Amino acid sequence: MSICGLLVNGTTGEGLSLNVQERKQLAEEWLCQGKDKLDHVIIHVGALSLAESQELARHAAAVGATGIAVLAPFFFKPTNKDELIAFLQKVASEAPAVPFYYYHIPPLTAVKIRVEELLDGITEQIPTFRGVKFSDTDLLDLAQCINKNEREQFTFLYGVDEQLLSALAIGADGAVGSTYNYLGQKNNLMLQAFAKPDLALARKYQFLTGEFLNFVTKLGFGVAQTKAVMTFVSGIPMGPPRLPLVDASEEFIIKAKAKLESIVWPDSD
Amino acid sequence: MSICGLLVNGTTGEGLSLNVQERKQLAEEWLCQGKDKLDHVIIHVGALSLAESQELARHAAAVGATGIAVLAPFFFKPTNKDELIAFLQKVASEAPAVPFYYYHIPPLTAVKIRVEELLDGITEQIPTFRGVKFSDTDLLDLAQCINKNEREQFTFLYGVDEQLLSALAIGADGAVGSTYNYLGQKNNLMLQAFAKPDLALARKYQFLTGEFLNFVTKLGFGVAQTKAVMTFVSGIPMGPPRLPLVDASEEFIIKAKAKLESIVWPDSD
Amino acid sequence: MSICGLLVNGTTGEGLSLNVQERKQLAEEWLCQGKDKLDHVIIHVGALSLAESQELARHAAAVGATGIAVLAPFFFKPTNKDELIAFLQKVASEAPAVPFYYYHIPPLTAVKIRVEELLDGITEQIPTFRGVKFSDTDLLDLAQCINKNEREQFTFLYGVDEQLLSALAIGADGAVGSTYNYLGQKNNLMLQAFAKPDLALARKYQFLTGEFLNFVTKLGFGVAQTKAVMTFVSGIPMGPPRLPLVDASEEFIIKAKAKLESIVWPDSD
Amino acid sequence: MSICGLLVNGTTGEGLSLNVQERKQLAEEWLCQGKDKLDHVIIHVGALSLAESQELARHAAAVGATGIAVLAPFFFKPTNKDELIAFLQKVASEAPAVPFYYYHIPPLTAVKIRVEELLDGITEQIPTFRGVKFSDTDLLDLAQCINKNEREQFTFLYGVDEQLLSALAIGADGAVGSTYNYLGQKNNLMLQAFAKPDLALARKYQFLTGEFLNFVTKLGFGVAQTKAVMTFVSGIPMGPPRLPLVDASEEFIIKAKAKLESIVWPDSD
């Protein structure tokens, strides 16, 4: 298991801060660049407007996305499973040959419908359903999802990076998260250690990733700050975030860089 | 004081569930129909994407809106006054001749930046700023807004319909809300009673409006249900809501209608 | 209408930070001192433990309280009206000749059972029931309470001091709150203005009280800070708060004092 | 590692619903009965009143508790680490020879001070400090606690039973929870599987425990219902809960029993 795919126009990519035209452009560009190098290029097509979401789904299908993902609408919120499924179904059916993923992120959407319930019978409504990006700390829900759907081979990708090891322990298939844009190699080493299993080693990687995230969280850590870290780690300028996000401060960058460089990883011996 | 204006593409109008093209169409239609009959046709141009919001602001200006309104972006949320002002300013400046209103609705956006702070020096950044649609129960904040800005003649329109009288008591200028689409006349009688002042009479109207809202809230009351009520009161079919909202149930409609008809208003003697 | 009573062992009195013996002592002392000077000496006897609450109720009755008040238990929380009524009933019945008040304070208890529902048929269960201290911003609930129970002559005392005028507008009978320990006279002038009615004058008082509360809230304002203000206004040392509360800082006291002294009240001409 | 101790007067024991005398009686009884059979009999002495908490701590020490535990006061809430430490220190110092545990349960107290920060330097203030009952889903916080304090040999007992395996994965020492009162043996088998490590087997136990908890949660599951389950599993009548809790319904008991009996555990082959 290793991380070799991409979620385009998701949270880190500020997909919801772009207009439809910009989202299409980005999808095209990533599919063009990534197709040969990545196993998965999943396009996030969620939007507050069903009409927009459908338009983006059709476009993603047309330009060859290997999957589409949708989060729950969150101005008007679905209040039960049926309302959420109805919305997702209307999007998925616009791309009937493209694998569909539900992007569960209640800390941002405040939509707390349990995924375990959502999945009950979902392929009858959405035949293209393939899995979930699960960005929540309710691991009972995640464990039930994994357990009940084993034979159907859905994929469960975990999105709370600071506790990925805990999700792996109950059977998560992998991860999608912003941390892997700059600590991807360390994370792969954690995945390898877990697979052996060498839990003591896996735990060290998780602790150290957590140590960094814990540190920057206290400084104020969001997508703008993540981009600043990605920039100084990769050398590739990520550009400024879009309002309402504002650039990370110089002070943040200096402190975050010093912290990241101070970490002594197990494999650095 | 009486209610003689319209907020187009706001919450009741499901503005955020429409795509950009649909929002433009509706703005044009309402301006065309309403211009001669209404003092104000304010177009809500808020969106998660600044680019979209700016496009809608330019369009609203071009087609003759008497004002534009913007709510705080709420996927990525501004964390302080400066970030929110920066976003609003970028929208307002695209319509430099159109009065600008901030639409404060923390129950839906979870953006709780106090309006009183936001208003401090706002005209330096947004010269077109004219007022607030205040949809929150923090009446200390509202009272401070009114008090501190009296001489600048901003307008404060209250948006929690079930407690409008309490906002009037501390000086609110008027109201914008979905209830007035079907109980507008009763509400005008309350405003008249308050203006006299005949508080005992005003209170009766507020109690009875509250009685209805209290009743339907227990049945489950949102924008879809509001539209059903508007339909049976006006006789004008409002059409189905858009997903994730779903049609009000027949049972709701029967109960809500019976309740509304059972209310004995003071002026019905 | 004027404020001429006392709630002993409530929030400001840190009743829940005292042990049973201390609460009894304070009840006795206030009843002894206040009996001739105050119309009402209501003893708060709420506790997490029903057994403790009942013991305090019996004691309050024995020493001559003019009323007892109880808040909802909030470690284990009642989940519906019946569970809350059952708890309150068991306390009230220990003091069968003493008027009983429910102390509704969801911001501290997180028990959000609507008072309007609670009151429906309450005297069948609690014949001594006389009213509510309503410390919440849900004015729809308060208005329904007042409206539905007018003929039964319950008393509704409002407890969110910064928006008392808004509660008076919908018919609240009076107020219980910490602000009145140091701004009681100003508040009485607001009540007089409202009674005339001179709403413009009442509004000025409310604005100015709000101005002070708004200012200190930004500095960090709780019961410890309230006591510091009471001390410098009255000259009577209130003593330190009990842990987990800690003394107000010197800086707070200096700033709060300066602010309070800077306010120009309408009656100071 | 196996579970062989008891937390007396904690959540399941409804400690906070008892008065001081009852809490003392229970502590004495459990210490008398359990001393020879259990490695640990830890008495929970937390209370809203510091004075009460101190009295209970002295009593626990006098009657031979092997440890005391305290939760954060939660009517008035400590707002930072220093205020919480100050409160805990005043309790711990009344039992200077008794190991001290902090009971972290933000879902009930709403006190969210991160434990990782709390522990920084804690033994200077509380020399008897020995560990934490950690009842929260923030596993980043828990992982940091474990990592930073390894050399000091604190104990971290996890209290969210439905995701214990995830806490074990990052190094938790064990568990304290109500589930172990009726699924203790199954849980010990999970601990054994994890220790091997046989993660696939451990996961099966966790899934099945979760399956039960997931099922009863949907029926409404609290301490009253837990007691009903304990009663039908053990045959020992646990008696009714105390108000505001009310007895589990007959319907709940029938459904919960059927569910528990329907589970096929790995070791039942």
mmCIF file with all atom_site columns, C-alpha atoms in Angstrom, chain C residues 30-143:
data_model
loop_
_atom_site.group_PDB
_atom_site.id
_atom_site.type_symbol
_atom_site.label_atom_id
_atom_site.label_alt_id
_atom_site.label_comp_id
_atom_site.label_asym_id
_atom_site.label_entity_id
_atom_site.label_seq_id
_atom_site.pdbx_PDB_ins_code
_atom_site.Cartn_x
_atom_site.Cartn_y
_atom_site.Cartn_z
_atom_site.occupancy
_atom_site.B_iso_or_equiv
_atom_site.pdbx_formal_charge
_atom_site.auth_seq_id
_atom_site.auth_comp_id
_atom_site.auth_asym_id
_atom_site.auth_atom_id
_atom_site.pdbx_PDB_model_num
ATOM 1   C CA . TRP C 1 30  ? -29.179 36.108 54.142 1.00 0.00 ? 30  TRP C CA 1
ATOM 2   C CA . LEU C 1 31  ? -32.595 35.248 55.478 1.00 0.00 ? 31  LEU C CA 1
ATOM 3   C CA . CYS C 1 32  ? -31.644 36.723 58.830 1.00 0.00 ? 32  CYS C CA 1
ATOM 4   C CA . GLN C 1 33  ? -30.207 39.924 57.333 1.00 0.00 ? 33  GLN C CA 1
ATOM 5   C CA . GLY C 1 34  ? -32.609 40.374 54.452 1.00 0.00 ? 34  GLY C CA 1
ATOM 6   C CA . LYS C 1 35  ? -35.994 39.395 55.779 1.00 0.00 ? 35  LYS C CA 1
ATOM 7   C CA . ASP C 1 36  ? -37.065 42.893 56.736 1.00 0.00 ? 36  ASP C CA 1
ATOM 8   C CA . LYS C 1 37  ? -35.360 44.711 53.894 1.00 0.00 ? 37  LYS C CA 1
ATOM 9   C CA . LEU C 1 38  ? -36.202 42.541 50.913 1.00 0.00 ? 38  LEU C CA 1
ATOM 10  C CA . ASP C 1 39  ? -39.505 41.333 49.479 1.00 0.00 ? 39  ASP C CA 1
ATOM 11  C CA . HIS C 1 40  ? -37.944 38.102 48.247 1.00 0.00 ? 40  HIS C CA 1
ATOM 12  C CA . VAL C 1 41  ? -35.103 35.949 49.511 1.00 0.00 ? 41  VAL C CA 1
ATOM 13  C CA . ILE C 1 42  ? -35.062 32.986 47.139 1.00 0.00 ? 42  ILE C CA 1
ATOM 14  C CA . ILE C 1 43  ? -32.619 30.209 47.924 1.00 0.00 ? 43  ILE C CA 1
ATOM 15  C CA . HIS C 1 44  ? -31.086 28.300 45.030 1.00 0.00 ? 44  HIS C CA 1
ATOM 16  C CA . VAL C 1 45  ? -31.050 24.636 46.051 1.00 0.00 ? 45  VAL C CA 1
ATOM 17  C CA . GLY C 1 46  ? -30.083 23.012 42.739 1.00 0.00 ? 46  GLY C CA 1
ATOM 18  C CA . ALA C 1 47  ? -27.336 20.371 42.794 1.00 0.00 ? 47  ALA C CA 1
ATOM 19  C CA . LEU C 1 48  ? -26.098 17.466 40.687 1.00 0.00 ? 48  LEU C CA 1
ATOM 20  C CA . SER C 1 49  ? -27.244 15.122 43.434 1.00 0.00 ? 49  SER C CA 1
ATOM 21  C CA . LEU C 1 50  ? -30.981 14.898 43.984 1.00 0.00 ? 50  LEU C CA 1
ATOM 22  C CA . ALA C 1 51  ? -30.331 13.893 47.608 1.00 0.00 ? 51  ALA C CA 1
ATOM 23  C CA . GLU C 1 52  ? -28.333 17.069 48.219 1.00 0.00 ? 52  GLU C CA 1
ATOM 24  C CA . SER C 1 53  ? -30.893 19.209 46.465 1.00 0.00 ? 53  SER C CA 1
ATOM 25  C CA . GLN C 1 54  ? -33.685 17.768 48.602 1.00 0.00 ? 54  GLN C CA 1
ATOM 26  C CA . GLU C 1 55  ? -31.714 18.335 51.790 1.00 0.00 ? 55  GLU C CA 1
ATOM 27  C CA . LEU C 1 56  ? -31.168 21.968 50.801 1.00 0.00 ? 56  LEU C CA 1
ATOM 28  C CA . ALA C 1 57  ? -34.852 22.391 49.954 1.00 0.00 ? 57  ALA C CA 1
ATOM 29  C CA . ARG C 1 58  ? -35.921 21.110 53.383 1.00 0.00 ? 58  ARG C CA 1
ATOM 30  C CA . HIS C 1 59  ? -33.423 23.415 55.022 1.00 0.00 ? 59  HIS C CA 1
ATOM 31  C CA . ALA C 1 60  ? -34.552 26.446 53.004 1.00 0.00 ? 60  ALA C CA 1
ATOM 32  C CA . ALA C 1 61  ? -38.144 25.776 54.026 1.00 0.00 ? 61  ALA C CA 1
ATOM 33  C CA . ALA C 1 62  ? -37.155 25.363 57.668 1.00 0.00 ? 62  ALA C CA 1
ATOM 34  C CA . VAL C 1 63  ? -35.302 28.657 57.814 1.00 0.00 ? 63  VAL C CA 1
ATOM 35  C CA . GLY C 1 64  ? -38.037 30.648 56.113 1.00 0.00 ? 64  GLY C CA 1
ATOM 36  C CA . ALA C 1 65  ? -37.058 31.153 52.472 1.00 0.00 ? 65  ALA C CA 1
ATOM 37  C CA . THR C 1 66  ? -39.664 33.053 50.469 1.00 0.00 ? 66  THR C CA 1
ATOM 38  C CA . GLY C 1 67  ? -38.897 30.781 47.513 1.00 0.00 ? 67  GLY C CA 1
ATOM 39  C CA . ILE C 1 68  ? -36.559 28.110 46.232 1.00 0.00 ? 68  ILE C CA 1
ATOM 40  C CA . ALA C 1 69  ? -34.996 27.821 42.773 1.00 0.00 ? 69  ALA C CA 1
ATOM 41  C CA . VAL C 1 70  ? -33.482 24.810 41.033 1.00 0.00 ? 70  VAL C CA 1
ATOM 42  C CA . LEU C 1 71  ? -31.476 24.492 37.838 1.00 0.00 ? 71  LEU C CA 1
ATOM 43  C CA . ALA C 1 72  ? -31.463 21.381 35.676 1.00 0.00 ? 72  ALA C CA 1
ATOM 44  C CA . PRO C 1 73  ? -28.923 18.723 36.681 1.00 0.00 ? 73  PRO C CA 1
ATOM 45  C CA . PHE C 1 74  ? -26.151 18.860 34.082 1.00 0.00 ? 74  PHE C CA 1
ATOM 46  C CA . PHE C 1 75  ? -23.661 16.011 34.470 1.00 0.00 ? 75  PHE C CA 1
ATOM 47  C CA . PHE C 1 76  ? -26.270 13.475 33.593 1.00 0.00 ? 76  PHE C CA 1
ATOM 48  C CA . LYS C 1 77  ? -28.733 15.612 31.701 1.00 0.00 ? 77  LYS C CA 1
ATOM 49  C CA . PRO C 1 78  ? -32.479 15.130 31.458 1.00 0.00 ? 78  PRO C CA 1
ATOM 50  C CA . THR C 1 79  ? -33.222 14.412 27.804 1.00 0.00 ? 79  THR C CA 1
ATOM 51  C CA . ASN C 1 80  ? -36.862 15.412 27.782 1.00 0.00 ? 80  ASN C CA 1
ATOM 52  C CA . LYS C 1 81  ? -39.472 17.332 29.684 1.00 0.00 ? 81  LYS C CA 1
ATOM 53  C CA . ASP C 1 82  ? -40.673 14.372 31.753 1.00 0.00 ? 82  ASP C CA 1
ATOM 54  C CA . GLU C 1 83  ? -37.230 13.564 33.137 1.00 0.00 ? 83  GLU C CA 1
ATOM 55  C CA . LEU C 1 84  ? -36.623 17.184 34.081 1.00 0.00 ? 84  LEU C CA 1
ATOM 56  C CA . ILE C 1 85  ? -40.055 17.567 35.685 1.00 0.00 ? 85  ILE C CA 1
ATOM 57  C CA . ALA C 1 86  ? -39.507 14.347 37.660 1.00 0.00 ? 86  ALA C CA 1
ATOM 58  C CA . PHE C 1 87  ? -36.279 15.724 39.111 1.00 0.00 ? 87  PHE C CA 1
ATOM 59  C CA . LEU C 1 88  ? -37.738 19.138 39.909 1.00 0.00 ? 88  LEU C CA 1
ATOM 60  C CA . GLN C 1 89  ? -40.833 17.584 41.441 1.00 0.00 ? 89  GLN C CA 1
ATOM 61  C CA . LYS C 1 90  ? -38.771 15.499 43.866 1.00 0.00 ? 90  LYS C CA 1
ATOM 62  C CA . VAL C 1 91  ? -37.063 18.671 45.091 1.00 0.00 ? 91  VAL C CA 1
ATOM 63  C CA . ALA C 1 92  ? -40.140 20.876 45.224 1.00 0.00 ? 92  ALA C CA 1
ATOM 64  C CA . SER C 1 93  ? -42.129 18.324 47.212 1.00 0.00 ? 93  SER C CA 1
ATOM 65  C CA . GLU C 1 94  ? -39.594 18.560 50.049 1.00 0.00 ? 94  GLU C CA 1
ATOM 66  C CA . ALA C 1 95  ? -40.677 22.162 50.575 1.00 0.00 ? 95  ALA C CA 1
ATOM 67  C CA . PRO C 1 96  ? -44.410 21.915 49.954 1.00 0.00 ? 96  PRO C CA 1
ATOM 68  C CA . ALA C 1 97  ? -45.237 25.362 51.266 1.00 0.00 ? 97  ALA C CA 1
ATOM 69  C CA . VAL C 1 98  ? -42.476 27.272 49.490 1.00 0.00 ? 98  VAL C CA 1
ATOM 70  C CA . PRO C 1 99  ? -42.887 28.893 46.055 1.00 0.00 ? 99  PRO C CA 1
ATOM 71  C CA . PHE C 1 100 ? -40.785 27.077 43.476 1.00 0.00 ? 100 PHE C CA 1
ATOM 72  C CA . TYR C 1 101 ? -38.846 28.596 40.574 1.00 0.00 ? 101 TYR C CA 1
ATOM 73  C CA . TYR C 1 102 ? -37.070 26.858 37.697 1.00 0.00 ? 102 TYR C CA 1
ATOM 74  C CA . TYR C 1 103 ? -33.695 28.371 36.889 1.00 0.00 ? 103 TYR C CA 1
ATOM 75  C CA . HIS C 1 104 ? -33.254 28.000 33.122 1.00 0.00 ? 104 HIS C CA 1
ATOM 76  C CA . ILE C 1 105 ? -29.649 28.623 32.140 1.00 0.00 ? 105 ILE C CA 1
ATOM 77  C CA . PRO C 1 106 ? -28.689 26.549 29.088 1.00 0.00 ? 106 PRO C CA 1
ATOM 78  C CA . PRO C 1 107 ? -25.433 28.426 28.432 1.00 0.00 ? 107 PRO C CA 1
ATOM 79  C CA . LEU C 1 108 ? -24.111 26.803 31.631 1.00 0.00 ? 108 LEU C CA 1
ATOM 80  C CA . THR C 1 109 ? -26.106 23.575 31.885 1.00 0.00 ? 109 THR C CA 1
ATOM 81  C CA . ALA C 1 110 ? -26.431 22.725 28.178 1.00 0.00 ? 110 ALA C CA 1
ATOM 82  C CA . VAL C 1 111 ? -29.946 21.523 29.035 1.00 0.00 ? 111 VAL C CA 1
ATOM 83  C CA . LYS C 1 112 ? -32.043 23.043 26.256 1.00 0.00 ? 112 LYS C CA 1
ATOM 84  C CA . ILE C 1 113 ? -35.486 21.650 27.017 1.00 0.00 ? 113 ILE C CA 1
ATOM 85  C CA . ARG C 1 114 ? -37.844 24.445 25.980 1.00 0.00 ? 114 ARG C CA 1
ATOM 86  C CA . VAL C 1 115 ? -39.465 26.140 28.963 1.00 0.00 ? 115 VAL C CA 1
ATOM 87  C CA . GLU C 1 116 ? -42.718 26.593 27.090 1.00 0.00 ? 116 GLU C CA 1
ATOM 88  C CA . GLU C 1 117 ? -43.075 22.791 26.944 1.00 0.00 ? 117 GLU C CA 1
ATOM 89  C CA . LEU C 1 118 ? -41.924 22.338 30.507 1.00 0.00 ? 118 LEU C CA 1
ATOM 90  C CA . LEU C 1 119 ? -44.651 24.643 31.764 1.00 0.00 ? 119 LEU C CA 1
ATOM 91  C CA . ASP C 1 120 ? -47.469 22.798 30.045 1.00 0.00 ? 120 ASP C CA 1
ATOM 92  C CA . GLY C 1 121 ? -49.375 21.271 32.947 1.00 0.00 ? 121 GLY C CA 1
ATOM 93  C CA . ILE C 1 122 ? -46.572 21.851 35.438 1.00 0.00 ? 122 ILE C CA 1
ATOM 94  C CA . THR C 1 123 ? -48.784 22.792 38.384 1.00 0.00 ? 123 THR C CA 1
ATOM 95  C CA . GLU C 1 124 ? -50.342 19.348 38.357 1.00 0.00 ? 124 GLU C CA 1
ATOM 96  C CA . GLN C 1 125 ? -46.937 17.934 39.181 1.00 0.00 ? 125 GLN C CA 1
ATOM 97  C CA . ILE C 1 126 ? -45.526 20.866 41.124 1.00 0.00 ? 126 ILE C CA 1
ATOM 98  C CA . PRO C 1 127 ? -48.352 22.785 42.818 1.00 0.00 ? 127 PRO C CA 1
ATOM 99  C CA . THR C 1 128 ? -45.845 25.252 44.290 1.00 0.00 ? 128 THR C CA 1
ATOM 100 C CA . PHE C 1 129 ? -44.532 26.265 40.872 1.00 0.00 ? 129 PHE C CA 1
ATOM 101 C CA . ARG C 1 130 ? -44.421 30.066 40.557 1.00 0.00 ? 130 ARG C CA 1
ATOM 102 C CA . GLY C 1 131 ? -42.048 31.035 37.773 1.00 0.00 ? 131 GLY C CA 1
ATOM 103 C CA . VAL C 1 132 ? -38.784 30.952 35.912 1.00 0.00 ? 132 VAL C CA 1
ATOM 104 C CA . LYS C 1 133 ? -35.461 32.680 35.968 1.00 0.00 ? 133 LYS C CA 1
ATOM 105 C CA . PHE C 1 134 ? -34.915 32.692 32.221 1.00 0.00 ? 134 PHE C CA 1
ATOM 106 C CA . SER C 1 135 ? -31.233 33.067 31.323 1.00 0.00 ? 135 SER C CA 1
ATOM 107 C CA . ASP C 1 136 ? -31.230 32.426 27.606 1.00 0.00 ? 136 ASP C CA 1
ATOM 108 C CA . THR C 1 137 ? -31.483 34.352 24.352 1.00 0.00 ? 137 THR C CA 1
ATOM 109 C CA . ASP C 1 138 ? -34.356 32.301 22.917 1.00 0.00 ? 138 ASP C CA 1
ATOM 110 C CA . LEU C 1 139 ? -36.995 34.990 23.165 1.00 0.00 ? 139 LEU C CA 1
ATOM 111 C CA . LEU C 1 140 ? -39.517 32.993 21.162 1.00 0.00 ? 140 LEU C CA 1
ATOM 112 C CA . ASP C 1 141 ? -39.537 30.479 23.987 1.00 0.00 ? 141 ASP C CA 1
ATOM 113 C CA . LEU C 1 142 ? -39.878 33.238 26.598 1.00 0.00 ? 142 LEU C CA 1
ATOM 114 C CA . ALA C 1 143 ? -42.685 34.956 24.681 1.00 0.00 ? 143 ALA C CA 1
#
